[in-house]
Coordinates of C-alpha atoms and ligand atoms in Angstrom, one line a residue:
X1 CA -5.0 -15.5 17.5
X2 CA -7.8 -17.8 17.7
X3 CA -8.8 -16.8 21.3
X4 CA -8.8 -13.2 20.4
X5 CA -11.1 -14.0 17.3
X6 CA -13.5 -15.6 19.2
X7 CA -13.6 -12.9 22.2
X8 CA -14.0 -10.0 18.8
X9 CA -16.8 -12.3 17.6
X10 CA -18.2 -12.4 21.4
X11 CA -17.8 -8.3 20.9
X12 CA -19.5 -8.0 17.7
X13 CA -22.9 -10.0 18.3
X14 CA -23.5 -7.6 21.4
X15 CA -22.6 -4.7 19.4
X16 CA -26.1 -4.2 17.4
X17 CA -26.1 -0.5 19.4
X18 CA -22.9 0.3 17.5
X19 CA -25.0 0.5 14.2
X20 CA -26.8 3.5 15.3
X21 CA -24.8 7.0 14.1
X22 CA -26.4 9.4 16.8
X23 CA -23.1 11.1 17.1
X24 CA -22.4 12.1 13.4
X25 CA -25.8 13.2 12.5
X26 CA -24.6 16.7 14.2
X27 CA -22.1 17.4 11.2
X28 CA -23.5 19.5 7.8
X29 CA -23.0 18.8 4.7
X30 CA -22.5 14.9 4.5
X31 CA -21.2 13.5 1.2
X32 CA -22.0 10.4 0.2
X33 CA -20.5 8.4 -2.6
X34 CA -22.0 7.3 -6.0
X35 CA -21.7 3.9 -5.7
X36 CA -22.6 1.7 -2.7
X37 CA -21.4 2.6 0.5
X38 CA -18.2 0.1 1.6
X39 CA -18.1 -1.8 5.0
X40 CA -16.5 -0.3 7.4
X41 CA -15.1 -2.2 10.6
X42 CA -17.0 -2.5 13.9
X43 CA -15.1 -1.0 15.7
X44 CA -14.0 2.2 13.4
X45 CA -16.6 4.6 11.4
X46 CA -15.8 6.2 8.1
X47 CA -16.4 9.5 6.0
X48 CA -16.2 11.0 2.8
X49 CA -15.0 14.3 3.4
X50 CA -13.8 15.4 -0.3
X51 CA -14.8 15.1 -3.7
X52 CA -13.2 16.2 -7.0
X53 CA -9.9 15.3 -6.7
X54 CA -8.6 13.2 -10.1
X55 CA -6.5 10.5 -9.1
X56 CA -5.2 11.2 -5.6
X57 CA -2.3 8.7 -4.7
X58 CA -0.3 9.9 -1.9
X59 CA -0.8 11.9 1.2
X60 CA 1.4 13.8 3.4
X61 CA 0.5 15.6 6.2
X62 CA 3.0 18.7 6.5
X63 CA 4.1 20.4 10.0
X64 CA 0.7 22.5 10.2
X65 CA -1.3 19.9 9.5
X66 CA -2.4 20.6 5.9
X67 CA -2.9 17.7 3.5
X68 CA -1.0 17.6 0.9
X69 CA -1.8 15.4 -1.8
X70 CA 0.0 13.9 -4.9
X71 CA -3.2 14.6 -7.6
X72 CA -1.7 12.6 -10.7
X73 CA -2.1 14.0 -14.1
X74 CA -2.8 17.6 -12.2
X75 CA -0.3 18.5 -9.8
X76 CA 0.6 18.6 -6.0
X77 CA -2.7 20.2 -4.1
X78 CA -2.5 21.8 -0.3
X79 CA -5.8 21.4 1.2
X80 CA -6.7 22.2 4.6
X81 CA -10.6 22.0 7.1
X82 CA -12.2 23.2 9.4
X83 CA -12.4 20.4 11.7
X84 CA -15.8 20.0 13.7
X85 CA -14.7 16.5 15.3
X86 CA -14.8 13.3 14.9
X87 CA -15.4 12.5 11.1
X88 CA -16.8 15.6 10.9
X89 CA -14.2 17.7 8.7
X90 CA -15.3 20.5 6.0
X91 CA -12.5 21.3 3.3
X92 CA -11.3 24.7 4.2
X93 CA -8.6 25.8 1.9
X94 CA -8.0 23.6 -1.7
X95 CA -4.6 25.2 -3.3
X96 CA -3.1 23.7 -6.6
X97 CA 0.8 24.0 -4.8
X98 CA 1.8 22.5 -7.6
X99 CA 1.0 22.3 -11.4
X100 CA 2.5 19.7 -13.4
X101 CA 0.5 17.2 -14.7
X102 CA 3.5 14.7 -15.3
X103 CA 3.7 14.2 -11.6
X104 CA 1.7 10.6 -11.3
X105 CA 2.5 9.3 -8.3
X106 CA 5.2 9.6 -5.9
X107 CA 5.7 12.3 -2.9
X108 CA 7.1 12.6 0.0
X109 CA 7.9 15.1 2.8
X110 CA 11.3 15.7 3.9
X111 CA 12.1 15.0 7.5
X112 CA 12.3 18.8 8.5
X113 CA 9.0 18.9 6.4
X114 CA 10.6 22.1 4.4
X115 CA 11.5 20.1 1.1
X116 CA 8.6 18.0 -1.1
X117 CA 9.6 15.3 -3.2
X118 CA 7.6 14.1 -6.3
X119 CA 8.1 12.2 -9.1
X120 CA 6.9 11.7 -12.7
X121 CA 7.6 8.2 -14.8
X122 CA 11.7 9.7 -15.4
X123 CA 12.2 12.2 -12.5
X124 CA 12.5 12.9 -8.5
X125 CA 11.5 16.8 -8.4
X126 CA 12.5 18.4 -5.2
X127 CA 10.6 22.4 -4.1
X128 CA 11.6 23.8 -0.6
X129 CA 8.1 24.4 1.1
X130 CA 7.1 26.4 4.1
X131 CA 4.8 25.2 5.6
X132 CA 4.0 27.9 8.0
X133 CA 2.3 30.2 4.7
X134 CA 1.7 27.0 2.4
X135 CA 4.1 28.2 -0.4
X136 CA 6.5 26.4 -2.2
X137 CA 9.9 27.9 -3.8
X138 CA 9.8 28.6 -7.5
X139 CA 13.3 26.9 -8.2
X140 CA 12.8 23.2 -8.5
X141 CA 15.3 21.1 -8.5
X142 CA 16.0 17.8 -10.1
X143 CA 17.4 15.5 -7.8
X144 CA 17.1 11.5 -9.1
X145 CA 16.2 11.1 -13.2
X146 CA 16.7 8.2 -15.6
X147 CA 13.7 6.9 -14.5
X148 CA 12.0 5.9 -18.0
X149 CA 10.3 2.9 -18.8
X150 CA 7.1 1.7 -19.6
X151 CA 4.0 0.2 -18.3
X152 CA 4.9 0.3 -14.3
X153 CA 5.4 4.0 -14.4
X154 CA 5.1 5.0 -10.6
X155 CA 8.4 5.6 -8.9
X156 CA 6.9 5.6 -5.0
X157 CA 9.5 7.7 -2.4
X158 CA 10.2 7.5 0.7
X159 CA 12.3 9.2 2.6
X160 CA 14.0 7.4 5.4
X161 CA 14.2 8.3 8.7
X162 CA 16.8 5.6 10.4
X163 CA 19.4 6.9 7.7
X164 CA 18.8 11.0 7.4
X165 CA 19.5 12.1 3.9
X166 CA 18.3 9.3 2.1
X167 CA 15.5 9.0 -0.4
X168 CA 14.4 5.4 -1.4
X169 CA 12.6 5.0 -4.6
X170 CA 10.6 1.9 -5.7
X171 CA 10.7 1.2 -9.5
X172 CA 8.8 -1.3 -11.2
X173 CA 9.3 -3.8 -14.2
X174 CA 8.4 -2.7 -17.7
X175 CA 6.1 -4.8 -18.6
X176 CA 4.2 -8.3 -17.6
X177 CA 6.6 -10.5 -17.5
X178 CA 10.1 -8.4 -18.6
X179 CA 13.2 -10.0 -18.8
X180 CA 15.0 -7.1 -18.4
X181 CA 15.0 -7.3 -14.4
X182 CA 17.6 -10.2 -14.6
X183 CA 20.0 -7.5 -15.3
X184 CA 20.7 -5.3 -12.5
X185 CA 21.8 -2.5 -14.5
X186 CA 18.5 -1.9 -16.3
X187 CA 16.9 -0.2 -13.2
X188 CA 13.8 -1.5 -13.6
X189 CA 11.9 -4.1 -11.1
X190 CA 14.0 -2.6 -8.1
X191 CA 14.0 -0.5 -5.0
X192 CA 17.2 1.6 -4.8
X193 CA 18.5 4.3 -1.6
X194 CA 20.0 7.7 -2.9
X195 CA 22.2 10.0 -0.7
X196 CA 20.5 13.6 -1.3
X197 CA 23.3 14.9 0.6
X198 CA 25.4 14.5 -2.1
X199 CA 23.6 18.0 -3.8
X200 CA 27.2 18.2 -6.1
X201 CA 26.0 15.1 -7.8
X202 CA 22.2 16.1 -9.0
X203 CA 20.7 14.9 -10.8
X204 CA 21.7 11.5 -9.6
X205 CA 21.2 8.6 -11.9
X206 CA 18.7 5.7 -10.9
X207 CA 21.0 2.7 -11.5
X208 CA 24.8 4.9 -11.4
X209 CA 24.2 6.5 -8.1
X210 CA 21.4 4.7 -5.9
X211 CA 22.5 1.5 -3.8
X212 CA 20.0 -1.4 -4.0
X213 CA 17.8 -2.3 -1.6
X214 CA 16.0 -5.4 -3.1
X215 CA 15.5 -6.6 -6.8
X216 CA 13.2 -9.2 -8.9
X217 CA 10.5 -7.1 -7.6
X218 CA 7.6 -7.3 -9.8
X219 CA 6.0 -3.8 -8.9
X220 CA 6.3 -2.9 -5.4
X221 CA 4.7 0.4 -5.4
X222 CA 3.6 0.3 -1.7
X223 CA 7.1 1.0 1.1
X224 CA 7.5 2.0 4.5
X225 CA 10.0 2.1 6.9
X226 CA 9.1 0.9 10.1
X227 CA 9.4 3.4 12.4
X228 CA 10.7 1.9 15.7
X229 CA 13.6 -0.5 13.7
X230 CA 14.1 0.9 10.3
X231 CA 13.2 -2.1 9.0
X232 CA 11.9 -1.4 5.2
X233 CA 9.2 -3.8 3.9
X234 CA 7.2 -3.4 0.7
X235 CA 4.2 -5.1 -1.0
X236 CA 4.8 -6.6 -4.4
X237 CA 1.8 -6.5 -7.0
X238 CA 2.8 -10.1 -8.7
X239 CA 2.4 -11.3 -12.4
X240 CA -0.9 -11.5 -14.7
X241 CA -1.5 -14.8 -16.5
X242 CA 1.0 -17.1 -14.8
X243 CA 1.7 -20.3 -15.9
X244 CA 3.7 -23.4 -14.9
X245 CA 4.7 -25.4 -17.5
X246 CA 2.8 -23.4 -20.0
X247 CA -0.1 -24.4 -18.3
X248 CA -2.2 -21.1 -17.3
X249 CA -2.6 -21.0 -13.0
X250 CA -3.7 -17.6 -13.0
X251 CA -7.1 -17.2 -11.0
X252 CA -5.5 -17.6 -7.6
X253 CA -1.7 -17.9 -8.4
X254 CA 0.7 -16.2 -7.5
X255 CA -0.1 -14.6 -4.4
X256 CA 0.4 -10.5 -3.9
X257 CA 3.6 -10.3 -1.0
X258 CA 4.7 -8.4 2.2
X259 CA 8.8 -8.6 1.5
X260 CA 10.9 -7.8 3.7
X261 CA 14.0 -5.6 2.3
X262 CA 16.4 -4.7 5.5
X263 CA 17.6 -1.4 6.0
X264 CA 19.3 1.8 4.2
X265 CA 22.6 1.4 6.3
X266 CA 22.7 -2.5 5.6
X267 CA 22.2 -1.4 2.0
X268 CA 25.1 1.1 1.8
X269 CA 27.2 -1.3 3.7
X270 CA 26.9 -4.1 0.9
X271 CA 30.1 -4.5 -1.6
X272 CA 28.2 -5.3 -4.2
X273 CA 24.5 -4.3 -5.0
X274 CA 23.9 -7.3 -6.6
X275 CA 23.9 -9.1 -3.2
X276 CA 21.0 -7.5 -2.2
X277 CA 17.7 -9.9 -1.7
X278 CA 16.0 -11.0 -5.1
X279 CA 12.9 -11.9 -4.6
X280 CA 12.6 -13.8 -8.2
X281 CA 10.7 -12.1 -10.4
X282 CA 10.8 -12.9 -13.6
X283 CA 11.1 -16.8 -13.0
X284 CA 9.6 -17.4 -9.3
X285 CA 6.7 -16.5 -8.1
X286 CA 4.9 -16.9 -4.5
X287 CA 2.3 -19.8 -4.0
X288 CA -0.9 -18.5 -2.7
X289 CA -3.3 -21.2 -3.8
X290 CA -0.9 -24.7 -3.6
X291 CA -3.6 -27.1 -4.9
X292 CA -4.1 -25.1 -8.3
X293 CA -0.5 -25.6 -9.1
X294 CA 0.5 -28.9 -11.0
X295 CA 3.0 -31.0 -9.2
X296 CA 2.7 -28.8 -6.3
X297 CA 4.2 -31.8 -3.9
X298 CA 5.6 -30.0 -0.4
X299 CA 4.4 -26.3 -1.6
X300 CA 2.9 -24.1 1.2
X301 CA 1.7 -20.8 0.9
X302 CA 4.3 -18.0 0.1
X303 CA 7.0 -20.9 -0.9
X304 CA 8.4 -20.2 -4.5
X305 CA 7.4 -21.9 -7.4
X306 CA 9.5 -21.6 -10.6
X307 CA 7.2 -21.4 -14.0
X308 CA 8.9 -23.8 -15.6
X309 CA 10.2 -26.9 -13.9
X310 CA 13.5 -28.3 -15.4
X311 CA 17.4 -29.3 -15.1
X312 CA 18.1 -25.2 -13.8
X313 CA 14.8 -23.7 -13.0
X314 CA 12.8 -25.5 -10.4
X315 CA 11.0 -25.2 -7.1
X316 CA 14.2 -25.9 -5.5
X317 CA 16.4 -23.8 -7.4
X318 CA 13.4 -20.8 -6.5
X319 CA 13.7 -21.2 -2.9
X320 CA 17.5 -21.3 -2.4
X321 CA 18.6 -18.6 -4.9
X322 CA 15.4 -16.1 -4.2
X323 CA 13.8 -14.8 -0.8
X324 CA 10.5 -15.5 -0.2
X325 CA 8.2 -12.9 1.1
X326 CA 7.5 -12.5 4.6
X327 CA 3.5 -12.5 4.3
X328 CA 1.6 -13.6 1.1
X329 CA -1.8 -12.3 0.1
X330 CA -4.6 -13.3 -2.2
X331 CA -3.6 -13.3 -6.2
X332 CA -4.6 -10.3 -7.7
X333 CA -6.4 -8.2 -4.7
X334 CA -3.1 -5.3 -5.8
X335 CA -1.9 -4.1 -3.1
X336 CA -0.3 -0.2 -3.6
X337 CA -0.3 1.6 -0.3
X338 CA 1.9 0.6 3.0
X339 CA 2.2 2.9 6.0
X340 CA 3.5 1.5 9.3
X341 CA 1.8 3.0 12.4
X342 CA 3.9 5.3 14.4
X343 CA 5.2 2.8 16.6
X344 CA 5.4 0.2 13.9
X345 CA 3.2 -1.9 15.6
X346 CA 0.8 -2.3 12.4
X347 CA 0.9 -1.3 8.7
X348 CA -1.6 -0.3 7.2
X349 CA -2.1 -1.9 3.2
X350 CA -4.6 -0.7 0.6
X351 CA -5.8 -3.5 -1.6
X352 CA -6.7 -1.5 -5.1
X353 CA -8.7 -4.6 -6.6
X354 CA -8.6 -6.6 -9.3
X355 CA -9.3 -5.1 -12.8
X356 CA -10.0 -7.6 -15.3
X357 CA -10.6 -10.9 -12.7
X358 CA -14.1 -12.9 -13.8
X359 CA -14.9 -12.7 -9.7
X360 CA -13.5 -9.0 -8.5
X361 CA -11.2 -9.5 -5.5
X362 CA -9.4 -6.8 -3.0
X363 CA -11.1 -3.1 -3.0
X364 CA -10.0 -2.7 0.5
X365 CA -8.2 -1.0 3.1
X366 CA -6.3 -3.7 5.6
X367 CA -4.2 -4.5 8.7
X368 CA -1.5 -6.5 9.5
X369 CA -0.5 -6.9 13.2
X370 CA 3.6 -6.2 13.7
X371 CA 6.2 -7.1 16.7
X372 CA 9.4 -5.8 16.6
X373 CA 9.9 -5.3 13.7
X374 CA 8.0 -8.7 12.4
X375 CA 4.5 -9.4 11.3
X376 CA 2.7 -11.7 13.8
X377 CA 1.5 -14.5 11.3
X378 CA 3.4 -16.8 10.0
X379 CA 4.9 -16.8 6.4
X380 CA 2.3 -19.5 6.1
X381 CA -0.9 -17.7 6.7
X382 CA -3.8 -17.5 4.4
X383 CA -5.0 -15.0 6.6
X384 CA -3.3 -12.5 8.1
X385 CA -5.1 -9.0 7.1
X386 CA -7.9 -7.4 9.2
X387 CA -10.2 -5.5 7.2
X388 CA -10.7 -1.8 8.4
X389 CA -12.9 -0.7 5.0
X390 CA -13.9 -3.0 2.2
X391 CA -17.0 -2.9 -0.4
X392 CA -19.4 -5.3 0.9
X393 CA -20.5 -6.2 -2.8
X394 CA -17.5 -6.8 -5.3
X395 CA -19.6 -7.9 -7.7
X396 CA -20.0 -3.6 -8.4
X397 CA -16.1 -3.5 -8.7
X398 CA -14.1 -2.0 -10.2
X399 CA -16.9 0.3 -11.9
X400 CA -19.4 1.1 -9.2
X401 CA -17.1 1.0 -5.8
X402 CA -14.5 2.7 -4.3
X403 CA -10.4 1.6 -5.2
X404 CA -8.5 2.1 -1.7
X405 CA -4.8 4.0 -2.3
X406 CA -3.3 6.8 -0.2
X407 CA -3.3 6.4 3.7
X408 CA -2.1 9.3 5.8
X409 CA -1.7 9.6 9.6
X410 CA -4.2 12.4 10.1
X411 CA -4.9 14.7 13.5
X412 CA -5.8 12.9 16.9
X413 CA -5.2 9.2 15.6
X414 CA -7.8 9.6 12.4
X415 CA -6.7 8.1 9.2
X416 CA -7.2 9.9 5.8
X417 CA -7.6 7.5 2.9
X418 CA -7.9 8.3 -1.1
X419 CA -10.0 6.2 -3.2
X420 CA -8.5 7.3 -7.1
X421 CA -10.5 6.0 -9.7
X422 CA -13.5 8.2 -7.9
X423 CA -11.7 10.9 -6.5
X424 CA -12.4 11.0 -3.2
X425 CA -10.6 11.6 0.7
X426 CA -12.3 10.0 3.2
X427 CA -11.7 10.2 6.8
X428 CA -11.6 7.1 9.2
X429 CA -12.1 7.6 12.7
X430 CA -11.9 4.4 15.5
X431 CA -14.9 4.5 17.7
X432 CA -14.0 5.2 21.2
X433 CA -17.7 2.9 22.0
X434 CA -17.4 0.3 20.2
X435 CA -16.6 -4.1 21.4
X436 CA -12.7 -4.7 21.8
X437 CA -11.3 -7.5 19.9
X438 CA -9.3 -8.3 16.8
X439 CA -10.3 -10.0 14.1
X440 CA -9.1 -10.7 10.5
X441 CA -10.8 -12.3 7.3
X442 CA -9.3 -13.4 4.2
X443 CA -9.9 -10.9 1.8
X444 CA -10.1 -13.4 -1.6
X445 CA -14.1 -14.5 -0.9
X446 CA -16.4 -11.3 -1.5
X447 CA -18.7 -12.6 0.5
X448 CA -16.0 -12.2 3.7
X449 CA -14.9 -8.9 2.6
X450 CA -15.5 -6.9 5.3
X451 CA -17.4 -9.3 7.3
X452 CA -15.9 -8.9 11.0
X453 CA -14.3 -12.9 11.3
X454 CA -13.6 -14.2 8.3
X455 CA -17.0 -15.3 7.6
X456 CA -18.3 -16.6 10.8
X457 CA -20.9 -13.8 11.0
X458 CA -21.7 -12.9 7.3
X459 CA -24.9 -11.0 8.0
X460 CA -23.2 -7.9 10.6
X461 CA -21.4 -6.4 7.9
X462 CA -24.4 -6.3 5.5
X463 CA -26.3 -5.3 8.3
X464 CA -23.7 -1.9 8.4
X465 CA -23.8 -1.1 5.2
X466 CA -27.6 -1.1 4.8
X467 CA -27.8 0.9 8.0
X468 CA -25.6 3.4 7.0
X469 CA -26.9 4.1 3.6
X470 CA -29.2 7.3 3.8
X471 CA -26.8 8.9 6.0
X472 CA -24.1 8.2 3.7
X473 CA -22.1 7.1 6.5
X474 CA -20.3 4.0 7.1
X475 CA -20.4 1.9 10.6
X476 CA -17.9 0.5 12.4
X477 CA -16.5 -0.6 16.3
X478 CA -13.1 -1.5 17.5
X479 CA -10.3 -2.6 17.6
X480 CA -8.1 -2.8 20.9
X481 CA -4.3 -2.8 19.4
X482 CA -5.4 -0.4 17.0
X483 CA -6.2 2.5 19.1
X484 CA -3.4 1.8 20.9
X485 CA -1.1 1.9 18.0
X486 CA -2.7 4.9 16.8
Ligands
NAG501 C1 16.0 27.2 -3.6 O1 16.8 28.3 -3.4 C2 17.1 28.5 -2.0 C3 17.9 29.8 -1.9 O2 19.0 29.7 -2.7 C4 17.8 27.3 -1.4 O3 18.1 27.4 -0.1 C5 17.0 26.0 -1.6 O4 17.7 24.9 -1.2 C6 16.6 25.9 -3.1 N1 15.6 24.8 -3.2 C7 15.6 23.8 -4.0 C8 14.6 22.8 -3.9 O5 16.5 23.7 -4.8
NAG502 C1 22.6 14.5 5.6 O1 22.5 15.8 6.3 C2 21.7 15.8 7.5 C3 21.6 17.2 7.9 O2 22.8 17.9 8.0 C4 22.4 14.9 8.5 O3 21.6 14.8 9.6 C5 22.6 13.5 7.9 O4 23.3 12.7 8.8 C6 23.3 13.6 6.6 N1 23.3 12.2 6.0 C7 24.3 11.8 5.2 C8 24.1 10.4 4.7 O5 25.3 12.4 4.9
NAG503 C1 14.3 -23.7 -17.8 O1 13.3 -22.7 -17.8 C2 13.7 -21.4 -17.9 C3 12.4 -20.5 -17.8 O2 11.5 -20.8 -18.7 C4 14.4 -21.2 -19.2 O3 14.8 -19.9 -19.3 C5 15.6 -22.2 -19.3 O4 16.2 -22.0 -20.5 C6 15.2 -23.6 -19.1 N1 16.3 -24.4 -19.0 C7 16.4 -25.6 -19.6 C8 17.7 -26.3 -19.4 O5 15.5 -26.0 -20.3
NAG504 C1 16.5 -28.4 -10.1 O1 17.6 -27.7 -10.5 C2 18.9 -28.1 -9.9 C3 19.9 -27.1 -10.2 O2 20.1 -27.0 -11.6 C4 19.2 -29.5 -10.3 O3 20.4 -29.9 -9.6 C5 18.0 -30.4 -9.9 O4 18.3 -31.7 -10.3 C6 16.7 -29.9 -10.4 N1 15.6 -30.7 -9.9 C7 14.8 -31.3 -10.7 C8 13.7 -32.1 -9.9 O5 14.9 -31.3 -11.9

């Protein structure tokens, strides 16, 4: 890694040429956003192509290439451009598909692309769709309920594509710190696989009729399936306010996590669900900053810590009886959004941001490198995310600046990304001129966000953002595995 750093930070100083935006200043109608304009990567460039939305949190793109996207509190909206190149797209078509304003989060596209999933707080909906005249079927059917709880209310779908028929929904825990995910039966705090074949049996009941994927999951809203294994991972927003030994550790404890929770088939194969991996919530947590915990002796990042140390519960008792995650990231930065790249070489993680820290962390949309299946770093790293769009500034955050969610794979290897608390789609495009390299940067510091190497050369991404300002346009260069991947 380090090599490569160093050649990308080689790239970047000689890449002053890649701040000028000759080749956008063709397209019409620019938007630019309200607050300041985020950091974007050297070697990608960035732009808002849609306002108005109201809290857009997941994208599908169907067989025709229309967007369709999961507007919570409004409905299901198909929206198509006229696409002039490059970033340069101009919102054609805007239809409300659907209008139900319980739908708050969840959708998802079945593999023939001819059935949409959504879900509210209790319920998986599922509308046949054509997506040859944009319509959907007027008889809905319920096909997953028993959903209800409180406080985590998104149930995320994903329909998997290593085990046709399936439909995997994420749940989270109902509240802070709930007891309740201790018992299996309480659905809450899981991921569960449900068998949409079985049509005889709808509506299927959460815990009665979906196998178990993982459990003592905090709130793992963001989960993929990696394309080229199958292998599912999802990222886990941890606990507010932890403490450890009633001793409050929250400011940089306990880190956000990658987990890694095998397949549908090994799933279905299980005897019993309760086998599954438990990752330890309520009781152990991931270490992300080790010195900040008391009698932290032998932790490492993303080891588990119990918060309570005694004769049952302890460090020890954490790391036999739970899995650990696979990656850990910085406390509080909330990751919601995971989407593997088509040949599951990368996955792609939106960072929502912190919401009531003193010193705002995340607001960002990141990359972490994958192999087979794998990440590349360690379980140890403090530092295994490359920053593709960040705010430069988080002091502005979360008021004034953009909060990452929805990532969809859009036409000829550009990426469509929702911010929700503003509204907006923006469209990210890698730049076919810009340096080669990879770098990453730890994304707890503001003062690295979006600086191209962790730091080393603060003043590039500042540089960027200043550059791009009148334009409303954001900067960037490249990135040689991504545009591979892409
Ligand atoms: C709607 O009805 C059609 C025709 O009977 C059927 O093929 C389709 O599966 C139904 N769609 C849903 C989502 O139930
Ligand atoms: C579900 O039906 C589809 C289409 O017939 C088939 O490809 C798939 O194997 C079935 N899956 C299960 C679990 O029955
Ligand atoms: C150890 O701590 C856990 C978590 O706080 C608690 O539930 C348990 O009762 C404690 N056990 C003993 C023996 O104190
Ligand atoms: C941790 O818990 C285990 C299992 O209850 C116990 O055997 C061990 O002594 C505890 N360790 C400490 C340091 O208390």
């Amino acid at each position: 890694m380090k090599g490569l750093r160093t050649a990308a930070l080689a790239a970047i100083l000689s890449s002053a040429a890649y701040l000028v935006l000759a080749d956008d200043t063709t397209c019409e109608n620019i938007l630019s956003p309200s607050y300041p304009v985020p950091a974007v990567h050297p070697g990608w460039k960035a732009q808002l192509i849609m306002e108005g939305l109201v809290r857009p949190r997941t994208l599908e793109v169907d067989a025709e290439g229309a967007l369709l996207i999961l507007d919570a509190g409004v409905g299901i909206r198909r929206v198509t451009f006229t696409d002039h190149g490059s970033t340069c797209l101009e919102v054609d078509e805007n239809d409300l598909l659907v209008d139900d304003d319980r739908l708050n989060h969840g959708m998802a596209l079945s593999l023939d692309g001819r059935t949409i999933y959504a879900s509210t707080p209790d319920s998986v909906y599922a509308w046949s769709y054509d997506p040859s005249t944009g319509s959907i079927s007027d008889n809905r059917t319920t096909v997953v309920d028993g959903m209800q709880s409180s406080v985590h209310v998104t149930r995320t779908l994903l329909v998997s594509r290593h085990s046709p028929g399936y439909l995997v929904i994420a749940r989270g825990s109902s509240d802070n710190l709930a007891h309740q995910a201790h018992d299996l039966d309480a659905g809450v705090s899981q991921v569960r696989a449900f068998n949409l074949n079985n049509t005889a049996a709808y509506p299927i009941d959460f815990v009665a009729g979906g196998r178990v994927l993982g459990w003592g999951l905090r709130n793992s809203v963001g989960i993929d399936e990696d394309p080229a294994t199958g292998r599912i991972y999802a990222v886990e927003t941890s606990i507010d306010d932890v403490e450890r030994n009633g001793e409050l550790i929250k400011e940089d404890n306990p880190a956000e996590e990658l987990n890694y929770l095998g397949t549908v088939a090994e799933a279905l194969e299980r005897e019993d669900d309760a086998d599954a991996p438990n990752f330890g919530y309520p009781v152990c947590y991931a270490v992300w900053e080790a010195d900040d915990i008391p009698d932290h002796d032998g932790l490492e990042v993303g080891d588990q810590f119990s918060i309570e140390t005694n004769s049952t519960l302890n460090d020890t008792t954490c790391s036999e009886n739970y899995v650990s995650p696979r990656l850990s990231f910085a406390a509080h930065t909330v990751p919601l959004a995971m989407r593997f790249t088509r040949e599951g070489s990368q996955a792609w993680i939106t960072f929502h941001g912190s919401f009531n820290r003193e010193d705002p962390t995340g607001y960002t949309l990141s990359v972490v490198q994958f192999n087979d299946g794998e990440p590349v770093e360690p379980a140890t790293s403090h530092d295994s995310v490359t920053h593709i769009m960040s705010m430069a500034d988080l002091t502005t955050c979360p008021d004034n600046c953009f909060r990452p969610m929805a990532i969809a794979w859009g036409p000829s290897g550009r990426v469509f990304l929702t911010s929700d608390s503003t509204g907006e789609l923006y469209i990210i495009e890698r730049r076919a001129d810009g340096p080669s390299g990879t770098q990453s940067g730890t994304i707890e510091r503001p003062e690295e966000t979006g600086s191209p190497d962790g730091g080393d050369d603060p003043d590039s991404a500042a540089v960027g953002v200043s550059a791009v300002q009148s334009l409303g346009l954001a900067v960037a260069a490249v990135l040689t595995g991504l545009l591979v991947a892409m």
